[in-house]
mmCIF file of C-alpha atoms in Angstrom:
data_model
loop_
_atom_site.group_PDB
_atom_site.id
_atom_site.type_symbol
_atom_site.label_atom_id
_atom_site.label_comp_id
_atom_site.label_asym_id
_atom_site.label_seq_id
_atom_site.Cartn_x
_atom_site.Cartn_y
_atom_site.Cartn_z
ATOM 1 C CA ILE A 1 125.334 -36.989 73.954
ATOM 2 C CA ILE A 2 121.676 -35.894 74.157
ATOM 3 C CA SER A 3 120.785 -32.640 72.066
ATOM 4 C CA ASP A 4 117.473 -30.803 71.520
ATOM 5 C CA SER A 5 117.217 -28.913 68.225
ATOM 6 C CA GLY A 6 113.929 -27.053 67.388
ATOM 7 C CA GLY A 7 111.931 -29.759 69.364
ATOM 8 C CA ASP A 8 113.846 -32.684 67.722
ATOM 9 C CA ILE A 9 115.650 -34.838 70.346
ATOM 10 C CA SER A 10 118.789 -36.614 69.260
ATOM 11 C CA ILE A 11 120.965 -39.149 71.113
ATOM 12 C CA GLN A 12 124.441 -39.790 69.819
ATOM 13 C CA ALA A 13 126.688 -42.616 71.198
ATOM 14 C CA LYS A 14 129.655 -40.909 69.607
ATOM 15 C CA THR A 15 130.044 -37.222 68.554
ATOM 16 C CA GLY A 16 128.662 -36.843 64.878
ATOM 17 C CA GLU A 17 127.029 -40.218 64.857
ATOM 18 C CA HIS A 18 123.228 -40.702 65.206
ATOM 19 C CA SER A 19 121.928 -43.478 67.487
ATOM 20 C CA ILE A 20 118.274 -42.326 68.029
ATOM 21 C CA VAL A 21 116.549 -39.068 66.474
ATOM 22 C CA ALA A 22 112.938 -38.217 67.768
ATOM 23 C CA LYS A 23 111.504 -35.557 65.527
ATOM 24 C CA ASP A 24 108.997 -33.210 66.742
ATOM 25 C CA ASP A 25 105.434 -34.419 65.795
ATOM 26 C CA GLY A 26 107.123 -37.002 63.633
ATOM 27 C CA ALA A 27 109.192 -40.062 63.031
ATOM 28 C CA VAL A 28 111.457 -41.802 65.388
ATOM 29 C CA ASP A 29 114.662 -43.096 63.721
ATOM 30 C CA LEU A 30 117.069 -45.818 65.024
ATOM 31 C CA TYR A 31 120.474 -46.097 63.763
ATOM 32 C CA TYR A 32 123.207 -48.915 63.695
ATOM 33 C CA ASP A 33 126.753 -47.411 63.160
ATOM 34 C CA ASN A 34 125.351 -43.979 61.930
ATOM 35 C CA SER A 35 123.068 -45.767 59.389
ATOM 36 C CA LYS A 36 119.327 -45.382 59.585
ATOM 37 C CA LYS A 37 117.718 -49.009 60.082
ATOM 38 C CA PHE A 38 114.316 -48.216 61.385
ATOM 39 C CA GLU A 39 111.884 -45.381 61.175
ATOM 40 C CA THR A 40 108.353 -44.734 62.309
ATOM 41 C CA THR A 41 106.105 -43.226 59.627
ATOM 42 C CA ALA A 42 102.444 -41.993 59.458
ATOM 43 C CA TYR A 43 101.597 -45.462 58.028
ATOM 44 C CA GLY A 44 103.485 -47.705 60.437
ATOM 45 C CA ALA A 45 107.325 -48.338 60.143
ATOM 46 C CA LEU A 46 110.162 -48.647 57.589
ATOM 47 C CA VAL A 47 112.865 -51.123 57.995
ATOM 48 C CA THR A 48 116.154 -50.906 55.999
ATOM 49 C CA GLY A 49 117.688 -54.197 55.983
ATOM 50 C CA SER A 50 116.214 -57.517 57.070
ATOM 51 C CA VAL A 51 114.218 -58.528 60.014
ATOM 52 C CA ILE A 52 114.930 -61.927 61.552
ATOM 53 C CA ALA A 53 112.114 -63.476 63.580
ATOM 54 C CA SER A 54 112.918 -65.755 66.403
ATOM 55 C CA THR A 55 112.677 -69.491 65.790
ATOM 56 C CA LEU A 56 112.216 -72.178 68.312
ATOM 57 C CA THR A 57 114.299 -75.256 67.529
ATOM 58 C CA ASP A 58 113.176 -78.123 69.610
ATOM 59 C CA THR A 59 114.917 -81.571 68.990
ATOM 60 C CA SER A 60 112.494 -83.665 70.991
ATOM 61 C CA ASN A 61 108.805 -83.533 70.660
ATOM 62 C CA SER A 62 106.227 -86.054 71.702
ATOM 63 C CA GLY A 63 102.692 -85.914 73.111
ATOM 64 C CA ASN A 64 101.244 -82.393 73.619
ATOM 65 C CA VAL A 65 103.070 -79.551 72.445
ATOM 66 C CA GLN A 66 102.015 -75.827 72.948
ATOM 67 C CA LEU A 67 103.491 -73.182 70.547
ATOM 68 C CA ASP A 68 104.550 -69.984 72.177
ATOM 69 C CA PHE A 69 103.596 -67.316 69.568
ATOM 70 C CA SER A 70 104.608 -64.499 71.791
ATOM 71 C CA THR A 71 108.210 -65.450 71.843
ATOM 72 C CA TYR A 72 108.619 -67.284 68.498
ATOM 73 C CA GLN A 73 107.469 -66.600 64.910
ATOM 74 C CA ASN A 74 108.843 -69.935 63.300
ATOM 75 C CA PHE A 75 109.099 -73.379 64.842
ATOM 76 C CA ILE A 76 111.399 -76.331 64.189
ATOM 77 C CA LEU A 77 109.985 -79.569 65.725
ATOM 78 C CA THR A 78 111.552 -82.895 65.607
ATOM 79 C CA PHE A 79 109.110 -85.574 66.380
ATOM 80 C CA THR A 80 110.166 -88.224 68.621
ATOM 81 C CA GLY A 81 106.660 -89.474 69.083
ATOM 82 C CA ASN A 82 103.198 -88.763 68.050
ATOM 83 C CA VAL A 83 102.553 -84.957 68.671
ATOM 84 C CA THR A 84 99.243 -83.076 69.122
ATOM 85 C CA ILE A 85 99.983 -79.309 68.812
ATOM 86 C CA THR A 86 97.553 -77.867 71.548
ATOM 87 C CA ASN A 87 95.766 -74.508 71.365
ATOM 88 C CA PRO A 88 97.998 -71.708 72.499
ATOM 89 C CA SER A 89 97.277 -69.868 75.815
ATOM 90 C CA SER A 90 96.538 -66.417 74.286
ATOM 91 C CA THR A 91 99.940 -65.733 72.895
ATOM 92 C CA GLU A 92 98.930 -65.647 69.288
ATOM 93 C CA LYS A 93 98.852 -62.200 67.515
ATOM 94 C CA VAL A 94 96.457 -61.275 64.680
ATOM 95 C CA GLY A 95 98.473 -60.926 61.477
ATOM 96 C CA GLN A 96 101.373 -62.989 62.630
ATOM 97 C CA SER A 97 102.464 -65.696 60.069
ATOM 98 C CA GLY A 98 105.365 -68.097 59.924
ATOM 99 C CA PHE A 99 106.244 -71.598 59.328
ATOM 100 C CA ILE A 100 106.144 -74.827 61.450
ATOM 101 C CA THR A 101 108.855 -77.141 60.220
ATOM 102 C CA ILE A 102 108.462 -81.032 61.418
ATOM 103 C CA ILE A 103 111.375 -83.351 61.139
ATOM 104 C CA GLN A 104 110.751 -87.089 61.754
ATOM 105 C CA ASP A 105 113.177 -88.638 63.884
ATOM 106 C CA GLY A 106 115.239 -91.676 62.779
ATOM 107 C CA THR A 107 112.251 -94.004 63.404
ATOM 108 C CA GLY A 108 109.561 -91.939 61.478
ATOM 109 C CA SER A 109 105.938 -92.722 61.481
ATOM 110 C CA ARG A 110 105.123 -90.014 63.762
ATOM 111 C CA THR A 111 101.687 -88.438 63.473
ATOM 112 C CA LEU A 112 100.464 -84.816 63.805
ATOM 113 C CA ALA A 113 97.146 -83.686 65.530
ATOM 114 C CA VAL A 114 96.116 -80.084 66.319
ATOM 115 C CA GLY A 115 93.906 -78.367 68.698
ATOM 116 C CA ASP A 116 90.483 -76.881 67.730
ATOM 117 C CA GLN A 117 91.868 -73.446 67.324
ATOM 118 C CA TYR A 118 93.931 -74.586 64.341
ATOM 119 C CA PHE A 119 92.115 -74.724 60.839
ATOM 120 C CA GLY A 120 93.501 -76.756 57.901
ATOM 121 C CA VAL A 121 92.577 -76.731 54.288
ATOM 122 C CA ASP A 122 89.066 -78.231 53.988
ATOM 123 C CA GLY A 123 89.109 -78.611 57.789
ATOM 124 C CA ASP A 124 91.858 -81.234 57.667
ATOM 125 C CA VAL A 125 94.914 -81.579 59.711
ATOM 126 C CA PRO A 126 97.826 -81.172 57.254
ATOM 127 C CA GLU A 127 99.086 -84.510 56.032
ATOM 128 C CA ILE A 128 102.883 -84.841 56.786
ATOM 129 C CA SER A 129 105.580 -87.221 55.597
ATOM 130 C CA THR A 130 106.195 -90.237 57.915
ATOM 131 C CA ALA A 131 109.400 -91.462 56.428
ATOM 132 C CA ALA A 132 112.294 -91.499 58.911
ATOM 133 C CA ASN A 133 114.239 -88.275 58.842
ATOM 134 C CA SER A 134 111.767 -86.537 56.530
ATOM 135 C CA ILE A 135 111.371 -82.717 56.527
ATOM 136 C CA ASP A 136 108.040 -80.901 56.126
ATOM 137 C CA VAL A 137 107.038 -77.246 56.346
ATOM 138 C CA ILE A 138 103.618 -76.022 57.120
ATOM 139 C CA PRO A 139 102.891 -72.232 56.721
ATOM 140 C CA TYR A 140 100.571 -70.588 59.107
ATOM 141 C CA VAL A 141 98.681 -67.258 59.555
ATOM 142 C CA ILE A 142 96.751 -65.993 62.628
ATOM 143 C CA ILE A 143 93.460 -64.236 61.356
ATOM 144 C CA ALA A 144 91.826 -63.821 64.610
ATOM 145 C CA ALA A 145 92.060 -64.681 68.315
ATOM 146 C CA GLU A 146 91.838 -68.560 68.494
ATOM 147 C CA LYS A 147 91.954 -68.821 64.709
ATOM 148 C CA ILE A 148 95.216 -70.166 63.238
ATOM 149 C CA LEU A 149 94.976 -71.198 59.472
ATOM 150 C CA LEU A 150 97.237 -73.868 58.592
ATOM 151 C CA GLY A 151 98.396 -74.281 54.906
ATOM 152 C CA SER A 152 99.278 -77.687 53.304
ATOM 153 C CA ALA A 153 102.412 -79.145 54.282
ATOM 154 C CA GLN A 154 105.287 -78.764 51.746
ATOM 155 C CA LYS A 155 106.573 -82.161 52.157
ATOM 156 C CA ALA A 156 109.712 -84.279 51.798
ATOM 157 C CA PHE A 157 112.458 -81.557 51.880
ATOM 158 C CA SER A 158 115.916 -82.962 51.477
ATOM 159 C CA ASP A 159 118.231 -82.592 54.282
ATOM 160 C CA ALA A 160 120.992 -80.243 53.167
ATOM 161 C CA SER A 161 123.441 -81.022 55.864
#
């Protein structure tokens, strides 16, 4: 059901329950089961509830690996050989941040290298654990086109499985 009331447009999937409300010269509200979850505001947007970013889980990484920042925000990579994270091909967005989780396979001793658009603390590539099955987490933030800051690796998480 679509209605227009004083310049506001409302779309209802079921009578009496909002789905989308577009206010005249104002906010756009999105609803789930008649409960407002997202609204645009003069300063940006407001989310009620949680936002879950897409995560790439790749269980076999060796050689050159290019992260697709336009599709994923977080990455879980199992190293089955030495890995170079190559520069993205213009998929990064300024302000985007997330985590790169590195899991060593059962052999371990895999190394990490990065392309020249990644910048670690003091200019270094984050040092990662090399023990078999170790799990490390590296935070990142994109500060400009072709400038991805990498934090120090949080090393040697326990496998909770």
